[in-house]
PDB file of C-alpha atoms in Angstrom:
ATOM      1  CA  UNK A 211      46.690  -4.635 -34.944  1.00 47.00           C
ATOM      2  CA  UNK A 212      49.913  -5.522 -33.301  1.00 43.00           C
ATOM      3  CA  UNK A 213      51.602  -5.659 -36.854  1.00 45.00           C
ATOM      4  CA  UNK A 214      50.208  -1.989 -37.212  1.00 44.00           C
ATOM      5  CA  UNK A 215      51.452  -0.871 -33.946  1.00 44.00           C
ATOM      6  CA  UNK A 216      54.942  -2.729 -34.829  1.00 42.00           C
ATOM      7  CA  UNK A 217      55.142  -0.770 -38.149  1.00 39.00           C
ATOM      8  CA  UNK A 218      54.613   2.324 -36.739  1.00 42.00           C
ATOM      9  CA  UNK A 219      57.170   2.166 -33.555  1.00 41.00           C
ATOM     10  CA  UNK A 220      59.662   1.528 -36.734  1.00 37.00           C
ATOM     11  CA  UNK A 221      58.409   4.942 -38.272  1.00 39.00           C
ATOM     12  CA  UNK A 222      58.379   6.620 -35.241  1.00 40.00           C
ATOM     13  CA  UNK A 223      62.353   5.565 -34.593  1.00 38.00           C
ATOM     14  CA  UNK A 224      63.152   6.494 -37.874  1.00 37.00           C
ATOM     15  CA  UNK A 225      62.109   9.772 -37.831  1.00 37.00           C
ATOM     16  CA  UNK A 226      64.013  10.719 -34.479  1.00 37.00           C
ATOM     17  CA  UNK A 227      67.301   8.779 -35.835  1.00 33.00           C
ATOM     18  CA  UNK A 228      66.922  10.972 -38.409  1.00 32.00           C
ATOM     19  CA  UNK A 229      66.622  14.506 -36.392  1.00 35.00           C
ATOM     20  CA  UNK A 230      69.663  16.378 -35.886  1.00 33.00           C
ATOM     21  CA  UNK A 231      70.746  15.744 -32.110  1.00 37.00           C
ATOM     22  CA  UNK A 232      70.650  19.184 -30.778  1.00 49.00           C
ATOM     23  CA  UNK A 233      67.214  19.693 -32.609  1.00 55.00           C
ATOM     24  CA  UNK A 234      64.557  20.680 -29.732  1.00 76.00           C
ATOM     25  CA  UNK A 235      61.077  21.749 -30.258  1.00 89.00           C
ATOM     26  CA  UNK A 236      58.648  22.571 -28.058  1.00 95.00           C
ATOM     27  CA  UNK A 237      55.580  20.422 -27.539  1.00 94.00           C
ATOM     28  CA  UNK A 238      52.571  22.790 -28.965  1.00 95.00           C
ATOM     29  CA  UNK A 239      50.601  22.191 -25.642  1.00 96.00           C
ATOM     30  CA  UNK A 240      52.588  24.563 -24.215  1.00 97.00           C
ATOM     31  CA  UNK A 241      51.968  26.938 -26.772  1.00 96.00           C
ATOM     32  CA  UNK A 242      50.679  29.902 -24.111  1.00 97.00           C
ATOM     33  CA  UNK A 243      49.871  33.043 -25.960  1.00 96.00           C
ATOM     34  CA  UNK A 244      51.635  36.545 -24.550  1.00 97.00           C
ATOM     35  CA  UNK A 245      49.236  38.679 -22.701  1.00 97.00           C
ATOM     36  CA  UNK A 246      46.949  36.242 -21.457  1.00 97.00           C
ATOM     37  CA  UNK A 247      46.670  34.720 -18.269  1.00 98.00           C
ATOM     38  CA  UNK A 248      47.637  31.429 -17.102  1.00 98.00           C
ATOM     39  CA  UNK A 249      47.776  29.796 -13.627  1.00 98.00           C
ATOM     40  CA  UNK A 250      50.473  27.434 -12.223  1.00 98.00           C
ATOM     41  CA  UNK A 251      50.152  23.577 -12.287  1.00 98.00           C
ATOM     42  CA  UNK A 252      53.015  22.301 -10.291  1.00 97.00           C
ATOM     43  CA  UNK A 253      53.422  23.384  -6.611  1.00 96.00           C
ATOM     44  CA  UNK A 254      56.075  25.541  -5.452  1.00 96.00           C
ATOM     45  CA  UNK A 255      56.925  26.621  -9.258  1.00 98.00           C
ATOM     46  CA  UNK A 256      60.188  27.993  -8.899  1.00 98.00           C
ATOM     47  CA  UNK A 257      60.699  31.867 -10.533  1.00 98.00           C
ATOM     48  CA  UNK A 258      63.883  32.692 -11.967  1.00 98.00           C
ATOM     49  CA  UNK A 259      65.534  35.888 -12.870  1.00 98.00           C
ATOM     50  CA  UNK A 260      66.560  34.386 -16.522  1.00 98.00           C
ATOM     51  CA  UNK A 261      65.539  31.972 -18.540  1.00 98.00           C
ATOM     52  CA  UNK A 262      67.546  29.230 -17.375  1.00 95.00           C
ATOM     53  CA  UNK A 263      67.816  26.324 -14.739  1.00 96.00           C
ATOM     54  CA  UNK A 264      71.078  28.239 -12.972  1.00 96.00           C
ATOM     55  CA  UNK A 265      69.882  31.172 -12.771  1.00 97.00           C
ATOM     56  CA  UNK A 266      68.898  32.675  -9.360  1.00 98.00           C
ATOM     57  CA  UNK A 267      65.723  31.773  -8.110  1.00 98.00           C
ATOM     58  CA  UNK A 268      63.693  35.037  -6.870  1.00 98.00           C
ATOM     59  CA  UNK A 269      60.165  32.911  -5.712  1.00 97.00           C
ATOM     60  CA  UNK A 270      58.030  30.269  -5.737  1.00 97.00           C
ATOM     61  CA  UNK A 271      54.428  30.139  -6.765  1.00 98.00           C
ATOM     62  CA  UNK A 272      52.368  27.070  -5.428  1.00 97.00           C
ATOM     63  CA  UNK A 273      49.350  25.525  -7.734  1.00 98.00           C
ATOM     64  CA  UNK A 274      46.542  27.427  -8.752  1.00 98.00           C
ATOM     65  CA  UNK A 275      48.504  30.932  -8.382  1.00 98.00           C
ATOM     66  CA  UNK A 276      46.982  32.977 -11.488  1.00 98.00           C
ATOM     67  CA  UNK A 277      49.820  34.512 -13.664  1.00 98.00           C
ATOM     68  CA  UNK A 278      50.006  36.618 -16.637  1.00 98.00           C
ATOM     69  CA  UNK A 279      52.368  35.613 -19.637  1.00 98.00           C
ATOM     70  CA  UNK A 280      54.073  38.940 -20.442  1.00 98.00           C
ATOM     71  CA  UNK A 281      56.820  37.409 -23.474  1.00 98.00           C
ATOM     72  CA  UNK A 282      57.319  34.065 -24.985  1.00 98.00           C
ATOM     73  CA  UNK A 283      61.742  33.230 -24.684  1.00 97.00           C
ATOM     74  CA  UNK A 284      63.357  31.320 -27.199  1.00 96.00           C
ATOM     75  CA  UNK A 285      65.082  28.885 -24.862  1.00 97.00           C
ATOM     76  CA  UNK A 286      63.614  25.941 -24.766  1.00 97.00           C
ATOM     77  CA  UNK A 287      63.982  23.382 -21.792  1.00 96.00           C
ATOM     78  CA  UNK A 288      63.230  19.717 -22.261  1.00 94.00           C
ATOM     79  CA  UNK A 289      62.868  17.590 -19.541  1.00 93.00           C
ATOM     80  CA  UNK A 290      62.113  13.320 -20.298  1.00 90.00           C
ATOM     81  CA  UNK A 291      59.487  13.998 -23.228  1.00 89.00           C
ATOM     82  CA  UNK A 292      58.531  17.279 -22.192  1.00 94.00           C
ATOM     83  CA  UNK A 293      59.747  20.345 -24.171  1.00 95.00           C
ATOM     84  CA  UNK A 294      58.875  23.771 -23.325  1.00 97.00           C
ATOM     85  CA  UNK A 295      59.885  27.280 -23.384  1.00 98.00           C
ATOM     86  CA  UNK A 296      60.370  29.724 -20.836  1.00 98.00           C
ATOM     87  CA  UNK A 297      58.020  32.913 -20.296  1.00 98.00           C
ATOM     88  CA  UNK A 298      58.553  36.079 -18.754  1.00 98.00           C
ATOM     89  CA  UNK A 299      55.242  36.532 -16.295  1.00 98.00           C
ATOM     90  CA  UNK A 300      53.870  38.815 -13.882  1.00 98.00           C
ATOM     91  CA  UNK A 301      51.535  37.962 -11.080  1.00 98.00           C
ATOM     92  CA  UNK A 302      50.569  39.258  -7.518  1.00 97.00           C
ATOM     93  CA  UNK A 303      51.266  38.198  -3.908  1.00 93.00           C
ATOM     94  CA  UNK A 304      48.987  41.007  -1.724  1.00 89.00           C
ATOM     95  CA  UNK A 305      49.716  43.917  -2.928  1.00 94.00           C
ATOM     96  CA  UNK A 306      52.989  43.506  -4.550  1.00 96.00           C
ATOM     97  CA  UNK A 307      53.269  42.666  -8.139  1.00 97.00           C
ATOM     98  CA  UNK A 308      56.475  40.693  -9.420  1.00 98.00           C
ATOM     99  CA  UNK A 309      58.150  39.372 -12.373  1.00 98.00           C
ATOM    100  CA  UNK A 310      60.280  37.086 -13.443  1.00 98.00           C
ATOM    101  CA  UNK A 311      60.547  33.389 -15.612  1.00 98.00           C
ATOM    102  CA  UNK A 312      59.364  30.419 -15.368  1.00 98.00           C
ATOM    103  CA  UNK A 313      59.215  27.164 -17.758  1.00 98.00           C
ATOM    104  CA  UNK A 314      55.887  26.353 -19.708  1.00 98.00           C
ATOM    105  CA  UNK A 315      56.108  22.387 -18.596  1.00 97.00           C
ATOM    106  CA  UNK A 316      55.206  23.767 -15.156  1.00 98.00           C
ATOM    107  CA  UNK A 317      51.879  25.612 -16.295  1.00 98.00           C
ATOM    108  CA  UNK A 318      48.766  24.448 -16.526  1.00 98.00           C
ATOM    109  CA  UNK A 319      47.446  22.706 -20.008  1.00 97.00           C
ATOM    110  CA  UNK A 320      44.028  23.898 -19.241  1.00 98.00           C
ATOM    111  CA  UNK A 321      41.597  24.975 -16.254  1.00 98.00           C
ATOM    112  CA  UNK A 322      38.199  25.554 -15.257  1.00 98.00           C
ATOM    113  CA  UNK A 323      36.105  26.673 -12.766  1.00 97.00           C
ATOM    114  CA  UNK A 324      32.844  25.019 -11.803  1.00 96.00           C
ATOM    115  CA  UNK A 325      30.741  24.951  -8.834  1.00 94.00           C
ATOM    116  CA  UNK A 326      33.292  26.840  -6.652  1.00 95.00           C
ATOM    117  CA  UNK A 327      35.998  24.192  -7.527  1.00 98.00           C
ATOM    118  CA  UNK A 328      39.703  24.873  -9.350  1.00 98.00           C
ATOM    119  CA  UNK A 329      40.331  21.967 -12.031  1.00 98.00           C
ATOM    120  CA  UNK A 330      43.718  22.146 -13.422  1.00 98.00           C
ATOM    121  CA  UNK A 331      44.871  19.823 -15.766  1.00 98.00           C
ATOM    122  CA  UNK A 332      49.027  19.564 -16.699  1.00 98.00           C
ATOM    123  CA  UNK A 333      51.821  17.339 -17.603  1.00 96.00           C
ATOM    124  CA  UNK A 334      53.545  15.967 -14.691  1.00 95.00           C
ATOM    125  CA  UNK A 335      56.903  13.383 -15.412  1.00 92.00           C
ATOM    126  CA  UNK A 336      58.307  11.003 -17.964  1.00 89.00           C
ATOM    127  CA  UNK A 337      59.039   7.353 -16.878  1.00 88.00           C
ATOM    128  CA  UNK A 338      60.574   4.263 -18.672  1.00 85.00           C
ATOM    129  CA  UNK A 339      58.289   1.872 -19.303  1.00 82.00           C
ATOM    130  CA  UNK A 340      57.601  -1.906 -20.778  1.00 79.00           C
ATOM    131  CA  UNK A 341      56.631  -2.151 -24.023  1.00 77.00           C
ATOM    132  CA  UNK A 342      54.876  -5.429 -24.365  1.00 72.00           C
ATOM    133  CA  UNK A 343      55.547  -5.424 -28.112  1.00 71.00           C
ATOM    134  CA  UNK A 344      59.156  -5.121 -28.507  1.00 71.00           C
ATOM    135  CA  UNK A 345      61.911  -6.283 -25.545  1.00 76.00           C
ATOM    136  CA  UNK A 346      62.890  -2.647 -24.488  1.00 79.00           C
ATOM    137  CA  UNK A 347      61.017   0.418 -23.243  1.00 83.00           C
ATOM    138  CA  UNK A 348      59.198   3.539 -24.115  1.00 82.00           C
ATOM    139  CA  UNK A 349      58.944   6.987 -22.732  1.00 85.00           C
ATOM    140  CA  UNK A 350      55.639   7.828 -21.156  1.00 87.00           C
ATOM    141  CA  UNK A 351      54.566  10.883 -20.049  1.00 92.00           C
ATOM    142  CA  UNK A 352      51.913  11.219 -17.209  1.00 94.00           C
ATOM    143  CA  UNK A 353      49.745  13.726 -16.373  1.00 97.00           C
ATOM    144  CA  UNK A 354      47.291  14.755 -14.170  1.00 98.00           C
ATOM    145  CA  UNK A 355      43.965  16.418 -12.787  1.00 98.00           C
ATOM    146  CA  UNK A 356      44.052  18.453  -9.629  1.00 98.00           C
ATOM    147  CA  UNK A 357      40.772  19.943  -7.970  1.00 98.00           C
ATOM    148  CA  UNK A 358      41.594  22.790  -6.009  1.00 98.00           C
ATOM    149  CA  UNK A 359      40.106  25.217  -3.543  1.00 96.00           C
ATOM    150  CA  UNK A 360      42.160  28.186  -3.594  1.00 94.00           C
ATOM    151  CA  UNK A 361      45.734  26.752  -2.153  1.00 93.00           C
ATOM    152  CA  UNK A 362      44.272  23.537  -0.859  1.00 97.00           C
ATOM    153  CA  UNK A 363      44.507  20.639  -2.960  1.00 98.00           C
ATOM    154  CA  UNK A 364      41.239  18.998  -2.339  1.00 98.00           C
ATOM    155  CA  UNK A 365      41.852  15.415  -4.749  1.00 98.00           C
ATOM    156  CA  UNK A 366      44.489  14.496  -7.689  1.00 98.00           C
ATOM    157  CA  UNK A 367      44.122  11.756  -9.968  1.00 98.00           C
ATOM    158  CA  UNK A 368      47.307  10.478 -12.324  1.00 97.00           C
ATOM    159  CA  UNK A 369      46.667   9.130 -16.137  1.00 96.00           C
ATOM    160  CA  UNK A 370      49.460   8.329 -19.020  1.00 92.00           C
ATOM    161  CA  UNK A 371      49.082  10.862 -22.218  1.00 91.00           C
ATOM    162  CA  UNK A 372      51.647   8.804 -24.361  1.00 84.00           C
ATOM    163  CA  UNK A 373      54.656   9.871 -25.555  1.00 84.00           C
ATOM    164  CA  UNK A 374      56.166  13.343 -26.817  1.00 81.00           C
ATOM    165  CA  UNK A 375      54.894  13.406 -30.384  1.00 87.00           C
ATOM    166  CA  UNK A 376      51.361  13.377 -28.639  1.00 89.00           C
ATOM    167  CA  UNK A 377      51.680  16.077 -27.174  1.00 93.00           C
ATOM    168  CA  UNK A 378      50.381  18.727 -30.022  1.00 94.00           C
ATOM    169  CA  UNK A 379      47.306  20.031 -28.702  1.00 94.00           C
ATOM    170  CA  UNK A 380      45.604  19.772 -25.287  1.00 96.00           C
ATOM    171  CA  UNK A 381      41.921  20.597 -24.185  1.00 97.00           C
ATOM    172  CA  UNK A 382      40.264  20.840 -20.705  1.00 98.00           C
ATOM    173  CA  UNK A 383      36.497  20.690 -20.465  1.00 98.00           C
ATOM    174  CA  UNK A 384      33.752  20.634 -18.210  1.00 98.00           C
ATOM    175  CA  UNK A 385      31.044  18.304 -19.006  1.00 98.00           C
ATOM    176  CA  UNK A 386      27.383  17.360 -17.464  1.00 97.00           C
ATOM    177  CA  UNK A 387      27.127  14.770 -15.043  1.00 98.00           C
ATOM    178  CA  UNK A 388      26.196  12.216 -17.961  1.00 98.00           C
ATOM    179  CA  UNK A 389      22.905  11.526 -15.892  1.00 98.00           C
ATOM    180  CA  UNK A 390      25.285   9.291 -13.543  1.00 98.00           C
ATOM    181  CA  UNK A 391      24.337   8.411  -9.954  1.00 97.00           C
ATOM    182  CA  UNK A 392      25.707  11.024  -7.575  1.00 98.00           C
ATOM    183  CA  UNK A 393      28.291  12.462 -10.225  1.00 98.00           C
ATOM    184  CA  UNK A 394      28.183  16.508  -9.907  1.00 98.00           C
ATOM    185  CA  UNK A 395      30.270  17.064 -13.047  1.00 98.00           C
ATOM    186  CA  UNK A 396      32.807  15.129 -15.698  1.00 98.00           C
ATOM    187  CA  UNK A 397      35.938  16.939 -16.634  1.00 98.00           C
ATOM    188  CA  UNK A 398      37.667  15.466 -20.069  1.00 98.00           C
ATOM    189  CA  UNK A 399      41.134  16.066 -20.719  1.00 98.00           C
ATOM    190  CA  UNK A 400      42.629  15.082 -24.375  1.00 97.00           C
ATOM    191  CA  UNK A 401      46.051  14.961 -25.835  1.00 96.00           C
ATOM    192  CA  UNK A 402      46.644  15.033 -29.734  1.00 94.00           C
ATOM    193  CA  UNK A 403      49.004  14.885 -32.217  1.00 89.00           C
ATOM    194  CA  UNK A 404      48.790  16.569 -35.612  1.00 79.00           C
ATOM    195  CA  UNK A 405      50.118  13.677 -37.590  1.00 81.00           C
ATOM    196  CA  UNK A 406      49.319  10.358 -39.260  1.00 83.00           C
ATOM    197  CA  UNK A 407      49.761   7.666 -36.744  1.00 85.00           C
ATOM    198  CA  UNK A 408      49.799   9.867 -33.515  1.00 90.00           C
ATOM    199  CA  UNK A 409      47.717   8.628 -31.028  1.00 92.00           C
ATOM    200  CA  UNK A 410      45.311  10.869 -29.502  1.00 95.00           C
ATOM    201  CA  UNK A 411      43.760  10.117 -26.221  1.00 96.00           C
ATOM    202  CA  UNK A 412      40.850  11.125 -23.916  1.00 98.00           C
ATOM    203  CA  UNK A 413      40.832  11.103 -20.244  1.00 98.00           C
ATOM    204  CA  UNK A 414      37.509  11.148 -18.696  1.00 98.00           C
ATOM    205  CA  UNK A 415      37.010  11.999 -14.994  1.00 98.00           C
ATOM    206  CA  UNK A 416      33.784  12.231 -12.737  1.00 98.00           C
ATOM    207  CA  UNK A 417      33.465  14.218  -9.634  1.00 98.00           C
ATOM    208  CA  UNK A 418      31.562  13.288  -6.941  1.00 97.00           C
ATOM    209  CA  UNK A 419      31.884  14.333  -3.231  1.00 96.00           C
ATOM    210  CA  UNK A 420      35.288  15.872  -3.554  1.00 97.00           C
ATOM    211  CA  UNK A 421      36.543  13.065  -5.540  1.00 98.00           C
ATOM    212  CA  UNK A 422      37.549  12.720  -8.411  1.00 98.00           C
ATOM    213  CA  UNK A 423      37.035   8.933 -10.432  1.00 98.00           C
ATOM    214  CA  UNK A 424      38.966   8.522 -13.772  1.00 98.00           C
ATOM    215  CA  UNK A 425      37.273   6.464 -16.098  1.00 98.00           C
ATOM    216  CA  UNK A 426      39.729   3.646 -18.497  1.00 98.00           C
ATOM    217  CA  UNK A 427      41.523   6.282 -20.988  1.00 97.00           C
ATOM    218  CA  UNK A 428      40.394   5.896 -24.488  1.00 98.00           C
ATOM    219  CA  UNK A 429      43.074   5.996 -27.301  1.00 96.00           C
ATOM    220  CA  UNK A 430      42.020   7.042 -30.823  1.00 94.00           C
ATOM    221  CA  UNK A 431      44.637   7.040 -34.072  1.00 93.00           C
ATOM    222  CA  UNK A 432      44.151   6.695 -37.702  1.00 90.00           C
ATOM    223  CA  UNK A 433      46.885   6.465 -40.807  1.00 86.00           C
ATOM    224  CA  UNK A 434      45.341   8.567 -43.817  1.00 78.00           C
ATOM    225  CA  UNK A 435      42.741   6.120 -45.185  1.00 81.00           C
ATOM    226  CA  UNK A 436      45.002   2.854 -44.492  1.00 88.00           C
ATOM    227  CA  UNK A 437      43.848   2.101 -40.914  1.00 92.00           C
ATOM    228  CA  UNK A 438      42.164   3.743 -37.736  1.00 92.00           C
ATOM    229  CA  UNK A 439      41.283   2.915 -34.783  1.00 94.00           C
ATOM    230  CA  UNK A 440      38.598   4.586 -32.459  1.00 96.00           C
ATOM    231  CA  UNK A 441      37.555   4.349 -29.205  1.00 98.00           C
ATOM    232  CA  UNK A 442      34.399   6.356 -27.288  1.00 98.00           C
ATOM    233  CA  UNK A 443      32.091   5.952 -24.209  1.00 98.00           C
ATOM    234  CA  UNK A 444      28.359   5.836 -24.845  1.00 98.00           C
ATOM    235  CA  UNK A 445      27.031   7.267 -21.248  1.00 98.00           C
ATOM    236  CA  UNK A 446      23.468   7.399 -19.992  1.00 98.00           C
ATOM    237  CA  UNK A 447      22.605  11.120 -21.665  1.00 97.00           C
ATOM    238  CA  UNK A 448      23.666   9.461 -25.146  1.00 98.00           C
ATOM    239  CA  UNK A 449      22.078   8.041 -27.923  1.00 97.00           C
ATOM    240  CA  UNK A 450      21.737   4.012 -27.271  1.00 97.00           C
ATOM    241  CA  UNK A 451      22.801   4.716 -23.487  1.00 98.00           C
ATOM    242  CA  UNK A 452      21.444   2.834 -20.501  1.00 97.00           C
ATOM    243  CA  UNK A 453      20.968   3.814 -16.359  1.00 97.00           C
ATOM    244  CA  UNK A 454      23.570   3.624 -13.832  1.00 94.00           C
ATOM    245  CA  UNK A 455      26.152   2.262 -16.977  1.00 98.00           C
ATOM    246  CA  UNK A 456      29.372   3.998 -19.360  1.00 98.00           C
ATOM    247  CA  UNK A 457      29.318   1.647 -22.524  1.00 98.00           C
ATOM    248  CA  UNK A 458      32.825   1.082 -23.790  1.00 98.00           C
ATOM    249  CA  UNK A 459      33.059   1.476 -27.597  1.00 98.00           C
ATOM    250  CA  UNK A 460      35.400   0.276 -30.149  1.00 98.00           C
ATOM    251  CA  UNK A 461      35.182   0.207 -33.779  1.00 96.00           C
ATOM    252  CA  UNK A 462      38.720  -0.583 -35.977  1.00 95.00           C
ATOM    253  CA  UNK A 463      39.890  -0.663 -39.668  1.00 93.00           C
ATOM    254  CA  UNK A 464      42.938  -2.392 -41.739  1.00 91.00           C
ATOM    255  CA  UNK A 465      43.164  -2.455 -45.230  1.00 88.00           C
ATOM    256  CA  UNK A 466      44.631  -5.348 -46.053  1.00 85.00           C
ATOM    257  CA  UNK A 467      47.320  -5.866 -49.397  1.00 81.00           C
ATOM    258  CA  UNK A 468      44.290  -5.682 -52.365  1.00 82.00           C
ATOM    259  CA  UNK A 469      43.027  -2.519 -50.434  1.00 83.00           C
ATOM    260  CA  UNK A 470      40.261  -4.401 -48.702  1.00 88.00           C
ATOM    261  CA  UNK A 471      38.803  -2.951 -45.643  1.00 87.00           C
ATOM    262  CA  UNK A 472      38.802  -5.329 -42.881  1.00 91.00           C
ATOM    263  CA  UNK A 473      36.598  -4.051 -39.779  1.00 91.00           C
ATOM    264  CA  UNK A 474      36.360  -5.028 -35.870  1.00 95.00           C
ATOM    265  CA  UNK A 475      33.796  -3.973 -33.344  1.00 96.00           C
ATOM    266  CA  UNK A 476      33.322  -4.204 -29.691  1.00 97.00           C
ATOM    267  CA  UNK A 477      31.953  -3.340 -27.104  1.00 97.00           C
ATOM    268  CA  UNK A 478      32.225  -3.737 -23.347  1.00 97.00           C
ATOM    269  CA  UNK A 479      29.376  -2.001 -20.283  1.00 98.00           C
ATOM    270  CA  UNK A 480      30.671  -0.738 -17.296  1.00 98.00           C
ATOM    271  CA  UNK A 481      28.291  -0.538 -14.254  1.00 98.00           C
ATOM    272  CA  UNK A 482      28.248   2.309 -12.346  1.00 98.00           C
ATOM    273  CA  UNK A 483      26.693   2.153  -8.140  1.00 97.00           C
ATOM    274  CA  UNK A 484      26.872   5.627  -7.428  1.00 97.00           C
ATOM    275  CA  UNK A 485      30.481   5.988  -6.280  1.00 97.00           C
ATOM    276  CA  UNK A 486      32.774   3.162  -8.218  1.00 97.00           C
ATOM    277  CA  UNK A 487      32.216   1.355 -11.413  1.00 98.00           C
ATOM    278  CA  UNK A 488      33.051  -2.494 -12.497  1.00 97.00           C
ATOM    279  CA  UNK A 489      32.735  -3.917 -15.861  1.00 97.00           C
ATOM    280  CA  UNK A 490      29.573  -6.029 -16.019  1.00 93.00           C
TER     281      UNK A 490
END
């Protein structure tokens, strides 16, 4: 696997050598469609009169503050590994209604609303990190998972979401509580990427009493029919689950140089008391 993983940090290098400098894109999470609403993600969201980090600021909107995306700008604004554009929005404070710009990295990937409860899920930073396979470091974005009730920020919990190329497509969903001990809901928040040798990974986070538990991330990623690599929780509600446990699943695939198929499994339980879990 670590050959793999070697093979494809080469790839990935190559293709961004190969990009013209001043080439941006913006990451297809924040993809927000015109006319639909949206609500903020980080607090105190600055509002500008243009598109543009110098020009005037005219408000600030704080998390959770619902918003309407009136026009998708051109501009694009990349900060570490996270490229978005800027929208023209509308939204209301009382009874005044305002407009102005603001940049898509500061929006919110996905929400929900469950059980009188605001979960917002968004990208938060890019840091430097270690890469235990090569003697440098990587960018990492982070992200996180906010509950929310109205203004008040009730819980947040942090998770990494890989690096820029992962950053396709994002979902947010509500889930049962898996038939876990005292868990009222799970949320699940994925990242994706739409080509060969992305990673993709799923966050999985249980709430219980105004708290909010993330589970070990799981990291899926496949190269056409050469390799993959899959991860996935069996929980109590599933097929082959057991009480009170998550049960950690991985299943992986190489071919080797005569196009044999050379498979690993394993598997690891996680027991769950009610509030915290520990691998058995």
């Amino acid at each position: 696997m670590k050959t793999f993983f070697t093979i494809l940090f080469v790839f990935v290098v190559q293709i961004f050598s190969a990009q013209e400098d001043d080439y941006v894109y913006a990451n297809g999470v924040f993809d927000f469609e015109e006319n639909k609403t949206q609500k903020i993600f980080t607090d105190w969201t600055r509002i500008r009169q243009s598109p543009n980090i110098t020009s005037p600021i005219l408000d600030s909107l704080q998390s959770n503050q619902q918003i309407l995306i009136l026009k998708k700008d051109e501009t694009i604004l990349q900060l570490g590994e996270r490229r978005a554009n800027w929208f023209k929005i509308s939204y209301q404070k009382g009874d005044t209604t305002s407009e102005g710009y603001v940049w898509g990295g500061n929006l919110c990937v996905g929400y929900r609303n469950k059980n009188g409860y605001d979960f917002l899920f968004g990208l938060t930073k890019t840091l430097a990190k270690k890469n235990p396979d090569f003697n440098g470091t990587i960018q990492q974005n982070y992200a996180s998972v906010k509950v929310m009730a109205g203004n008040t920020l009730i819980d947040e919990v942090s998770f990494e979401t890989g690096s820029g190329e992962s950053l396709s497509y994002g979902s947010f969903a509500t889930e049962s509580n898996h038939k876990l001990k005292n868990v009222e809901l799970t949320l699940k928040a994925t990242v994706s990427g739409e080509a060969c040798g992305i990673p993709s990974y799923d966050q999985y986070i249980l709430f219980r009493n105004k708290k909010l538990i993330a589970l070990p991330q799981l990291m899926s990623v496949g190269d056409a029919d050469v390799y993959y690599h899959s991860e996935e929780f069996v929980f109590p509600n599933d097929k082959g689950g057991i009480p009170n446990a998550f049960i950690f699943k991985m299943e992986e695939m190489e071919k080797d140089d005569r196009d044999r198929e050379k498979k690993k499994k394993a598997t690891k339980t996680y027991v769950w008391d009610g509030s915290s879990y520990r691998l058995k």
